[in-house]
PDB file of C-alpha atoms in Angstrom:
ATOM      1  CA  MET A   1       5.134  -4.441 -16.031  1.00  0.00           C
ATOM      2  CA  LEU A   2       3.271  -2.510 -14.227  1.00  0.00           C
ATOM      3  CA  LYS A   3       0.799  -0.202 -16.615  1.00  0.00           C
ATOM      4  CA  ASP A   4      -1.625   0.667 -13.193  1.00  0.00           C
ATOM      5  CA  ILE A   5      -0.888   2.955 -10.541  1.00  0.00           C
ATOM      6  CA  GLN A   6      -3.422   4.133  -8.336  1.00  0.00           C
ATOM      7  CA  VAL A   7      -2.621   6.551  -5.668  1.00  0.00           C
ATOM      8  CA  GLN A   8      -4.678   7.382  -3.212  1.00  0.00           C
ATOM      9  CA  ILE A   9      -4.669  11.651  -2.887  1.00  0.00           C
ATOM     10  CA  ASP A  10      -5.437  14.589  -0.587  1.00  0.00           C
ATOM     11  CA  ASN A  11      -4.165  17.375   0.911  1.00  0.00           C
ATOM     12  CA  THR A  12      -1.766  15.309   4.627  1.00  0.00           C
ATOM     13  CA  GLU A  13       1.742  15.008   4.994  1.00  0.00           C
ATOM     14  CA  ALA A  14       1.745  11.205   3.928  1.00  0.00           C
ATOM     15  CA  GLY A  15      -0.375  12.135   0.545  1.00  0.00           C
ATOM     16  CA  GLN A  16       3.032  13.485  -0.553  1.00  0.00           C
ATOM     17  CA  THR A  17       4.717  11.008   0.206  1.00  0.00           C
ATOM     18  CA  ARG A  18       2.347   8.440  -1.207  1.00  0.00           C
ATOM     19  CA  LEU A  19       2.082   9.909  -4.612  1.00  0.00           C
ATOM     20  CA  GLU A  20       6.584  10.424  -4.788  1.00  0.00           C
ATOM     21  CA  ALA A  21       6.830   7.330  -4.683  1.00  0.00           C
ATOM     22  CA  ALA A  22       3.705   6.976  -7.591  1.00  0.00           C
ATOM     23  CA  LEU A  23       6.247   9.530  -9.770  1.00  0.00           C
ATOM     24  CA  GLN A  24       8.950   7.711  -8.830  1.00  0.00           C
ATOM     25  CA  LEU A  25       7.529   3.954  -9.851  1.00  0.00           C
ATOM     26  CA  SER A  26       5.476   5.961 -12.614  1.00  0.00           C
ATOM     27  CA  ALA A  27       9.371   7.830 -13.938  1.00  0.00           C
ATOM     28  CA  LYS A  28      10.490   3.912 -13.372  1.00  0.00           C
ATOM     29  CA  PHE A  29       8.781   1.152 -15.422  1.00  0.00           C
ATOM     30  CA  ASP A  30       7.591   4.037 -19.098  1.00  0.00           C
ATOM     31  CA  GLY A  31       4.731   3.812 -20.220  1.00  0.00           C
ATOM     32  CA  ALA A  32       2.810   3.440 -16.566  1.00  0.00           C
ATOM     33  CA  HIS A  33      -0.142   5.208 -15.700  1.00  0.00           C
ATOM     34  CA  LEU A  34      -0.622   6.855 -12.698  1.00  0.00           C
ATOM     35  CA  LEU A  35      -4.631   7.226 -11.945  1.00  0.00           C
ATOM     36  CA  GLY A  36      -4.484   9.719  -8.983  1.00  0.00           C
ATOM     37  CA  VAL A  37      -7.785   9.207  -6.633  1.00  0.00           C
ATOM     38  CA  HIS A  38      -9.753  11.354  -4.611  1.00  0.00           C
ATOM     39  CA  ALA A  39     -12.569  10.683  -2.320  1.00  0.00           C
ATOM     40  CA  LEU A  40     -14.483  13.831  -2.342  1.00  0.00           C
ATOM     41  CA  ARG A  41     -15.420  14.363   2.277  1.00  0.00           C
ATOM     42  CA  THR A  42     -18.678  15.896   1.491  1.00  0.00           C
ATOM     43  CA  PRO A  43     -20.474  15.607   4.778  1.00  0.00           C
ATOM     44  CA  GLU A  44     -23.211  13.533   3.152  1.00  0.00           C
ATOM     45  CA  ALA A  45     -20.105  11.011   2.687  1.00  0.00           C
ATOM     46  CA  ILE A  46     -18.428  11.908   6.075  1.00  0.00           C
ATOM     47  CA  LEU A  47     -22.669  10.920   7.521  1.00  0.00           C
ATOM     48  CA  HIS A  48     -23.281   7.981   5.547  1.00  0.00           C
ATOM     49  CA  GLY A  49     -24.981   5.678   8.104  1.00  0.00           C
ATOM     50  CA  ALA A  50     -26.254   7.513  10.347  1.00  0.00           C
ATOM     51  CA  PRO A  51     -29.534   8.005  11.817  1.00  0.00           C
ATOM     52  CA  HIS A  52     -31.723   9.819   8.434  1.00  0.00           C
ATOM     53  CA  GLY A  53     -31.976  13.141   8.826  1.00  0.00           C
ATOM     54  CA  VAL A  54     -29.591  13.236  10.640  1.00  0.00           C
ATOM     55  CA  THR A  55     -27.940  16.980   7.869  1.00  0.00           C
ATOM     56  CA  GLY A  56     -31.459  18.884   9.195  1.00  0.00           C
ATOM     57  CA  TYR A  57     -29.479  19.060  12.617  1.00  0.00           C
ATOM     58  CA  PHE A  58     -26.842  21.976  10.380  1.00  0.00           C
ATOM     59  CA  PRO A  59     -28.081  25.279   8.941  1.00  0.00           C
ATOM     60  CA  GLU A  60     -28.046  23.939   5.319  1.00  0.00           C
ATOM     61  CA  GLU A  61     -25.620  26.647   4.662  1.00  0.00           C
ATOM     62  CA  ILE A  62     -23.278  25.301   6.503  1.00  0.00           C
ATOM     63  CA  ILE A  63     -23.232  22.491   3.923  1.00  0.00           C
ATOM     64  CA  GLU A  64     -22.916  23.708   1.021  1.00  0.00           C
ATOM     65  CA  GLN A  65     -19.898  25.927   2.577  1.00  0.00           C
ATOM     66  CA  GLN A  66     -18.675  22.591   3.865  1.00  0.00           C
ATOM     67  CA  ARG A  67     -19.297  21.570  -0.206  1.00  0.00           C
ATOM     68  CA  ASN A  68     -17.228  24.024  -2.444  1.00  0.00           C
ATOM     69  CA  ASN A  69     -14.695  23.949   0.118  1.00  0.00           C
ATOM     70  CA  ILE A  70     -13.943  20.168  -0.387  1.00  0.00           C
ATOM     71  CA  LYS A  71     -14.466  20.866  -3.908  1.00  0.00           C
ATOM     72  CA  GLU A  72     -11.879  24.142  -4.286  1.00  0.00           C
ATOM     73  CA  GLN A  73      -9.279  21.627  -1.864  1.00  0.00           C
ATOM     74  CA  ALA A  74      -9.787  18.850  -4.443  1.00  0.00           C
ATOM     75  CA  ALA A  75      -9.240  21.211  -7.471  1.00  0.00           C
ATOM     76  CA  THR A  76      -6.658  21.884  -6.252  1.00  0.00           C
ATOM     77  CA  LEU A  77      -5.069  18.978  -5.070  1.00  0.00           C
ATOM     78  CA  LYS A  78      -5.756  17.735  -9.358  1.00  0.00           C
ATOM     79  CA  GLU A  79      -3.654  21.449  -9.686  1.00  0.00           C
ATOM     80  CA  THR A  80      -0.998  19.868  -7.927  1.00  0.00           C
ATOM     81  CA  PHE A  81      -0.630  16.128  -8.494  1.00  0.00           C
ATOM     82  CA  GLU A  82      -1.701  16.896 -12.578  1.00  0.00           C
ATOM     83  CA  ALA A  83       1.312  19.366 -12.590  1.00  0.00           C
ATOM     84  CA  LYS A  84       3.363  15.837 -11.435  1.00  0.00           C
ATOM     85  CA  ALA A  85       2.726  14.068 -13.156  1.00  0.00           C
ATOM     86  CA  ASN A  86       3.407  16.087 -15.945  1.00  0.00           C
ATOM     87  CA  ALA A  87       7.335  16.939 -15.012  1.00  0.00           C
ATOM     88  CA  VAL A  88       8.232  13.892 -15.356  1.00  0.00           C
ATOM     89  CA  GLY A  89       6.355  12.486 -18.183  1.00  0.00           C
ATOM     90  CA  ALA A  90       4.329  10.065 -16.554  1.00  0.00           C
ATOM     91  CA  ASP A  91       0.764   9.545 -18.180  1.00  0.00           C
ATOM     92  CA  HIS A  92      -1.819  10.418 -15.342  1.00  0.00           C
ATOM     93  CA  GLU A  93      -5.607  10.628 -15.356  1.00  0.00           C
ATOM     94  CA  TRP A  94      -7.721  12.100 -12.079  1.00  0.00           C
ATOM     95  CA  ARG A  95     -10.319  10.483 -10.576  1.00  0.00           C
ATOM     96  CA  GLU A  96     -12.892  11.427  -7.585  1.00  0.00           C
ATOM     97  CA  HIS A  97     -15.759  10.511  -6.392  1.00  0.00           C
ATOM     98  CA  GLU A  98     -18.138  11.391  -3.068  1.00  0.00           C
ATOM     99  CA  GLY A  99     -17.630   8.554  -1.126  1.00  0.00           C
ATOM    100  CA  ARG A 100     -15.783   6.846   1.755  1.00  0.00           C
ATOM    101  CA  GLU A 101     -12.339   5.795   1.069  1.00  0.00           C
ATOM    102  CA  VAL A 102     -11.928   2.756   0.912  1.00  0.00           C
ATOM    103  CA  ASP A 103     -14.449   2.108  -1.142  1.00  0.00           C
ATOM    104  CA  ILE A 104     -13.432   4.134  -3.501  1.00  0.00           C
ATOM    105  CA  VAL A 105      -9.967   3.189  -3.375  1.00  0.00           C
ATOM    106  CA  ALA A 106     -10.625  -0.698  -3.453  1.00  0.00           C
ATOM    107  CA  PHE A 107     -13.139   0.111  -7.275  1.00  0.00           C
ATOM    108  CA  HIS A 108     -10.886   1.335  -8.884  1.00  0.00           C
ATOM    109  CA  ALA A 109      -8.313  -1.053  -7.325  1.00  0.00           C
ATOM    110  CA  ARG A 110     -10.084  -4.175  -9.595  1.00  0.00           C
ATOM    111  CA  PHE A 111      -8.601  -2.508 -12.889  1.00  0.00           C
ATOM    112  CA  SER A 112      -4.687  -1.630 -11.335  1.00  0.00           C
ATOM    113  CA  ASP A 113      -2.096  -3.075 -11.580  1.00  0.00           C
ATOM    114  CA  LEU A 114      -0.648  -1.389  -7.707  1.00  0.00           C
ATOM    115  CA  THR A 115      -2.139   0.653  -5.002  1.00  0.00           C
ATOM    116  CA  ILE A 116      -0.426   2.371  -3.023  1.00  0.00           C
ATOM    117  CA  ILE A 117      -1.722   3.813   0.350  1.00  0.00           C
ATOM    118  CA  SER A 118       0.333   5.037   3.411  1.00  0.00           C
ATOM    119  CA  GLN A 119       1.509   2.565   6.645  1.00  0.00           C
ATOM    120  CA  VAL A 120       0.169   3.395   9.837  1.00  0.00           C
ATOM    121  CA  LYS A 121       0.757   5.735  11.742  1.00  0.00           C
ATOM    122  CA  GLY A 122      -2.179   7.454  15.133  1.00  0.00           C
ATOM    123  CA  LYS A 123      -5.348   5.821  14.436  1.00  0.00           C
ATOM    124  CA  PHE A 124      -3.163   2.613  14.434  1.00  0.00           C
ATOM    125  CA  ALA A 125      -6.685   0.385  14.549  1.00  0.00           C
ATOM    126  CA  ASP A 126      -8.357   2.671  11.975  1.00  0.00           C
ATOM    127  CA  GLU A 127      -5.866   3.255   9.588  1.00  0.00           C
ATOM    128  CA  LEU A 128      -5.213  -0.717   9.962  1.00  0.00           C
ATOM    129  CA  GLU A 129      -8.583  -1.490   8.504  1.00  0.00           C
ATOM    130  CA  PHE A 130      -8.849   0.920   6.116  1.00  0.00           C
ATOM    131  CA  ALA A 131      -5.826  -1.649   4.437  1.00  0.00           C
ATOM    132  CA  GLY A 132      -7.476  -4.628   5.549  1.00  0.00           C
ATOM    133  CA  SER A 133     -10.188  -4.147   4.841  1.00  0.00           C
ATOM    134  CA  LEU A 134      -8.820  -2.750   0.959  1.00  0.00           C
ATOM    135  CA  LEU A 135      -7.147  -5.782   0.944  1.00  0.00           C
ATOM    136  CA  MET A 136      -9.589  -8.156   2.060  1.00  0.00           C
ATOM    137  CA  GLU A 137     -11.727  -5.987  -1.276  1.00  0.00           C
ATOM    138  CA  SER A 138      -9.463  -6.398  -3.532  1.00  0.00           C
ATOM    139  CA  SER A 139      -6.930  -9.114  -3.607  1.00  0.00           C
ATOM    140  CA  LEU A 140      -4.249  -7.461  -4.988  1.00  0.00           C
ATOM    141  CA  PRO A 141      -1.173  -6.212  -4.313  1.00  0.00           C
ATOM    142  CA  ILE A 142      -1.011  -3.256  -2.293  1.00  0.00           C
ATOM    143  CA  LEU A 143       1.902  -0.904  -1.633  1.00  0.00           C
ATOM    144  CA  ALA A 144       2.375   0.349   1.448  1.00  0.00           C
ATOM    145  CA  VAL A 145       4.751   4.095   2.173  1.00  0.00           C
ATOM    146  CA  PRO A 146       5.823   5.185   5.080  1.00  0.00           C
ATOM    147  CA  ASN A 147       4.651   8.701   5.684  1.00  0.00           C
ATOM    148  CA  ARG A 148       7.550  11.449   6.042  1.00  0.00           C
ATOM    149  CA  LYS A 149      10.496   9.804   3.521  1.00  0.00           C
ATOM    150  CA  ILE A 150      10.979   7.099   1.199  1.00  0.00           C
ATOM    151  CA  PRO A 151      13.803   5.269  -0.686  1.00  0.00           C
ATOM    152  CA  LYS A 152      15.360   6.901  -3.137  1.00  0.00           C
ATOM    153  CA  ASP A 153      14.804   4.157  -5.249  1.00  0.00           C
ATOM    154  CA  ILE A 154      12.544   1.770  -3.745  1.00  0.00           C
ATOM    155  CA  THR A 155      13.340  -0.663  -6.632  1.00  0.00           C
ATOM    156  CA  LYS A 156      17.083  -1.355  -6.018  1.00  0.00           C
ATOM    157  CA  ASN A 157      17.552  -3.754  -3.115  1.00  0.00           C
ATOM    158  CA  ILE A 158      13.930  -6.109  -2.658  1.00  0.00           C
ATOM    159  CA  LEU A 159      13.494  -8.580   0.578  1.00  0.00           C
ATOM    160  CA  ILE A 160      10.615 -11.757  -0.064  1.00  0.00           C
ATOM    161  CA  ALA A 161       9.331 -13.073   3.485  1.00  0.00           C
ATOM    162  CA  TRP A 162       8.286 -15.984   2.424  1.00  0.00           C
ATOM    163  CA  ASP A 163       6.674 -18.546   4.436  1.00  0.00           C
ATOM    164  CA  GLY A 164       5.505 -20.558   1.745  1.00  0.00           C
ATOM    165  CA  SER A 165       1.186 -19.477   2.423  1.00  0.00           C
ATOM    166  CA  ALA A 166      -0.875 -19.227  -0.382  1.00  0.00           C
ATOM    167  CA  GLU A 167      -0.368 -15.277   0.616  1.00  0.00           C
ATOM    168  CA  SER A 168       3.172 -14.787   0.459  1.00  0.00           C
ATOM    169  CA  SER A 169       3.009 -16.743  -2.717  1.00  0.00           C
ATOM    170  CA  ARG A 170       0.592 -14.294  -4.195  1.00  0.00           C
ATOM    171  CA  ALA A 171       2.849 -11.121  -3.360  1.00  0.00           C
ATOM    172  CA  VAL A 172       5.480 -12.634  -5.347  1.00  0.00           C
ATOM    173  CA  ARG A 173       3.542 -12.964  -8.250  1.00  0.00           C
ATOM    174  CA  GLY A 174       2.556  -8.983  -7.708  1.00  0.00           C
ATOM    175  CA  ALA A 175       5.556  -8.010  -7.090  1.00  0.00           C
ATOM    176  CA  LEU A 176       7.026  -9.587 -10.117  1.00  0.00           C
ATOM    177  CA  PRO A 177       7.464  -6.149 -12.486  1.00  0.00           C
ATOM    178  CA  LEU A 178       8.863  -4.621  -8.986  1.00  0.00           C
ATOM    179  CA  LEU A 179      11.308  -8.060  -8.264  1.00  0.00           C
ATOM    180  CA  LYS A 180      12.675  -7.961 -11.654  1.00  0.00           C
ATOM    181  CA  ALA A 181      13.496  -4.312 -11.865  1.00  0.00           C
ATOM    182  CA  ALA A 182      15.733  -4.807  -8.457  1.00  0.00           C
ATOM    183  CA  GLN A 183      19.270  -5.334  -8.379  1.00  0.00           C
ATOM    184  CA  LYS A 184      19.574  -7.512  -5.328  1.00  0.00           C
ATOM    185  CA  VAL A 185      16.829  -9.791  -4.303  1.00  0.00           C
ATOM    186  CA  ILE A 186      16.729 -11.311  -0.706  1.00  0.00           C
ATOM    187  CA  LEU A 187      14.600 -14.313  -0.280  1.00  0.00           C
ATOM    188  CA  LEU A 188      14.431 -15.160   3.870  1.00  0.00           C
ATOM    189  CA  SER A 189      12.406 -17.091   5.793  1.00  0.00           C
ATOM    190  CA  VAL A 190      12.346 -16.734   9.274  1.00  0.00           C
ATOM    191  CA  GLY A 191      10.448 -20.250  11.326  1.00  0.00           C
ATOM    192  CA  LEU A 192      11.611 -22.309  14.723  1.00  0.00           C
ATOM    193  CA  PRO A 193      12.882 -25.703  14.137  1.00  0.00           C
ATOM    194  CA  GLU A 194       9.887 -27.760  15.762  1.00  0.00           C
ATOM    195  CA  GLU A 195       7.987 -26.759  12.824  1.00  0.00           C
ATOM    196  CA  GLY A 196      10.281 -26.934  10.172  1.00  0.00           C
ATOM    197  CA  ASN A 197      12.353 -24.869   7.155  1.00  0.00           C
ATOM    198  CA  ILE A 198      10.401 -23.608   4.323  1.00  0.00           C
ATOM    199  CA  SER A 199      11.603 -25.167   1.466  1.00  0.00           C
ATOM    200  CA  GLN A 200      12.773 -21.515  -0.663  1.00  0.00           C
ATOM    201  CA  ASP A 201      13.500 -24.213  -3.937  1.00  0.00           C
ATOM    202  CA  ASP A 202      10.420 -24.272  -5.953  1.00  0.00           C
ATOM    203  CA  ILE A 203      10.048 -19.795  -5.196  1.00  0.00           C
ATOM    204  CA  SER A 204      13.338 -19.753  -5.845  1.00  0.00           C
ATOM    205  CA  ALA A 205      13.674 -21.735  -9.091  1.00  0.00           C
ATOM    206  CA  HIS A 206      10.344 -20.037 -10.369  1.00  0.00           C
ATOM    207  CA  LEU A 207      12.238 -16.705  -9.655  1.00  0.00           C
ATOM    208  CA  LYS A 208      14.642 -17.672 -11.641  1.00  0.00           C
ATOM    209  CA  ARG A 209      12.851 -18.702 -14.389  1.00  0.00           C
ATOM    210  CA  HIS A 210      11.760 -14.675 -15.142  1.00  0.00           C
ATOM    211  CA  ASP A 211      15.553 -14.174 -14.473  1.00  0.00           C
ATOM    212  CA  ILE A 212      15.389 -12.712 -10.663  1.00  0.00           C
ATOM    213  CA  GLN A 213      18.194 -14.229  -9.038  1.00  0.00           C
ATOM    214  CA  ALA A 214      17.309 -14.546  -5.439  1.00  0.00           C
ATOM    215  CA  GLU A 215      20.313 -15.245  -2.396  1.00  0.00           C
ATOM    216  CA  THR A 216      18.334 -17.785   0.643  1.00  0.00           C
ATOM    217  CA  ARG A 217      17.456 -17.124   3.895  1.00  0.00           C
ATOM    218  CA  VAL A 218      17.163 -19.076   6.241  1.00  0.00           C
ATOM    219  CA  VAL A 219      17.023 -17.437  10.200  1.00  0.00           C
ATOM    220  CA  GLU A 220      15.693 -19.367  13.620  1.00  0.00           C
ATOM    221  CA  SER A 221      14.172 -16.941  15.335  1.00  0.00           C
ATOM    222  CA  PRO A 222      10.215 -17.076  16.993  1.00  0.00           C
ATOM    223  CA  PHE A 223      10.027 -14.027  16.014  1.00  0.00           C
ATOM    224  CA  PRO A 224      10.175 -13.090  11.641  1.00  0.00           C
ATOM    225  CA  GLU A 225       9.030  -8.722  11.887  1.00  0.00           C
ATOM    226  CA  ASP A 226      12.411  -7.902  14.362  1.00  0.00           C
ATOM    227  CA  VAL A 227      14.613 -10.675  12.415  1.00  0.00           C
ATOM    228  CA  ILE A 228      12.420  -8.913   8.535  1.00  0.00           C
ATOM    229  CA  LEU A 229      13.160  -5.899  10.290  1.00  0.00           C
ATOM    230  CA  LYS A 230      16.939  -5.749  11.403  1.00  0.00           C
ATOM    231  CA  THR A 231      17.909  -7.192   7.969  1.00  0.00           C
ATOM    232  CA  SER A 232      15.983  -4.732   6.154  1.00  0.00           C
ATOM    233  CA  LYS A 233      17.669  -2.216   7.549  1.00  0.00           C
ATOM    234  CA  GLU A 234      21.614  -3.964   7.827  1.00  0.00           C
ATOM    235  CA  GLU A 235      20.614  -4.517   2.948  1.00  0.00           C
ATOM    236  CA  GLU A 236      19.075  -0.971   2.730  1.00  0.00           C
ATOM    237  CA  ILE A 237      16.513  -2.769   1.302  1.00  0.00           C
ATOM    238  CA  GLY A 238      14.220  -0.335  -0.839  1.00  0.00           C
ATOM    239  CA  LEU A 239      10.820  -2.447  -0.362  1.00  0.00           C
ATOM    240  CA  ILE A 240       9.476  -5.838   1.139  1.00  0.00           C
ATOM    241  CA  VAL A 241       7.309  -7.406  -0.254  1.00  0.00           C
ATOM    242  CA  ALA A 242       4.932 -10.167   2.104  1.00  0.00           C
ATOM    243  CA  GLY A 243       1.876 -11.895   2.169  1.00  0.00           C
ATOM    244  CA  ALA A 244      -0.711 -10.193   4.822  1.00  0.00           C
ATOM    245  CA  TRP A 245      -2.773 -11.984   7.409  1.00  0.00           C
ATOM    246  CA  GLY A 246      -1.345 -15.435   6.752  1.00  0.00           C
ATOM    247  CA  HIS A 247      -2.793 -16.122  10.868  1.00  0.00           C
ATOM    248  CA  SER A 248      -6.448 -15.331  11.470  1.00  0.00           C
ATOM    249  CA  ARG A 249      -6.811 -11.293  11.536  1.00  0.00           C
ATOM    250  CA  ILE A 250      -8.642 -10.890  14.348  1.00  0.00           C
ATOM    251  CA  ARG A 251      -5.982 -12.956  16.385  1.00  0.00           C
ATOM    252  CA  GLU A 252      -3.396 -10.003  14.769  1.00  0.00           C
ATOM    253  CA  MET A 253      -6.208  -7.449  15.483  1.00  0.00           C
ATOM    254  CA  ILE A 254      -5.761  -8.208  19.005  1.00  0.00           C
ATOM    255  CA  PHE A 255      -2.522  -9.580  19.735  1.00  0.00           C
ATOM    256  CA  GLY A 256      -0.302  -8.611  17.121  1.00  0.00           C
ATOM    257  CA  GLY A 257       1.380 -10.266  14.410  1.00  0.00           C
ATOM    258  CA  VAL A 258       4.082 -10.181  11.170  1.00  0.00           C
ATOM    259  CA  THR A 259       1.860  -8.092   8.613  1.00  0.00           C
ATOM    260  CA  LYS A 260       0.131  -5.912  11.286  1.00  0.00           C
ATOM    261  CA  SER A 261       4.374  -4.862  12.976  1.00  0.00           C
ATOM    262  CA  LEU A 262       5.366  -4.725   8.667  1.00  0.00           C
ATOM    263  CA  PHE A 263       2.460  -1.997   8.045  1.00  0.00           C
ATOM    264  CA  SER A 264       3.686   0.140  10.515  1.00  0.00           C
ATOM    265  CA  ASN A 265       7.054   0.140  10.658  1.00  0.00           C
ATOM    266  CA  GLN A 266       7.329   3.109   8.701  1.00  0.00           C
ATOM    267  CA  GLU A 267      11.039   2.835   7.918  1.00  0.00           C
ATOM    268  CA  VAL A 268      10.897   0.695   4.666  1.00  0.00           C
ATOM    269  CA  PRO A 269       7.345   0.467   1.580  1.00  0.00           C
ATOM    270  CA  ILE A 270       6.578  -3.432   2.426  1.00  0.00           C
ATOM    271  CA  LEU A 271       4.211  -4.625  -0.981  1.00  0.00           C
ATOM    272  CA  LEU A 272       1.637  -6.892   0.842  1.00  0.00           C
ATOM    273  CA  SER A 273      -1.273  -9.561  -0.865  1.00  0.00           C
ATOM    274  CA  HIS A 274      -3.818 -11.294   0.795  1.00  0.00           C
TER     275      HIS A 274
END
């Protein structure tokens, strides 16, 4: 069961979509505790790491006004979060801290079953680095949702992108509560003949012992991300479960890779674990 769901809250459209996903999951998992986390982007937080005394370049009244604006915005976000959580009867809690989003979200991920963030959109490198830092810091399941729209039922049809790695194994374990709630689970492996087929027998048996009946598929292709996304569209998949950065993270940042492609698909939510 999911007992603690953390959702990153801000005043963006993507932030609203993250909250929708959190509310949907909290309604599905009765008794789940919803933790809304907001980073206060004060001038000091924004200039973190800047040379000492840099705030002295700005008049104190401007800095104070900025602090007040940020606090007023946080109060509005808190009010909206609590109203929506109360509307669906979700047990909830609000936390706000001054600092960098990645540090604050990573800290709260340590005692959450699932953390909800957004997929990549515009500032690609920065956003991928945010997710990467979060995954490396917590090694816990991260649910990355599209920025504008999520499926009506994220857990109805789930696809597991299985490559036999430790990362994909951790992702499956983290997704077990979601997999148990699914009507259909597809266990998909994609590879090349010369690499040898990745055995699905053991993980399939493991899932059965958790009362999860998965349909197994093996596809030969040098482009696993294309196969995964194509299958997801054809099967009306609401969630992809995958390991993150099975290869060198630096290599994937530069040349691309399955993690990068899935994390930027903007169509299907993806649960990642490293």
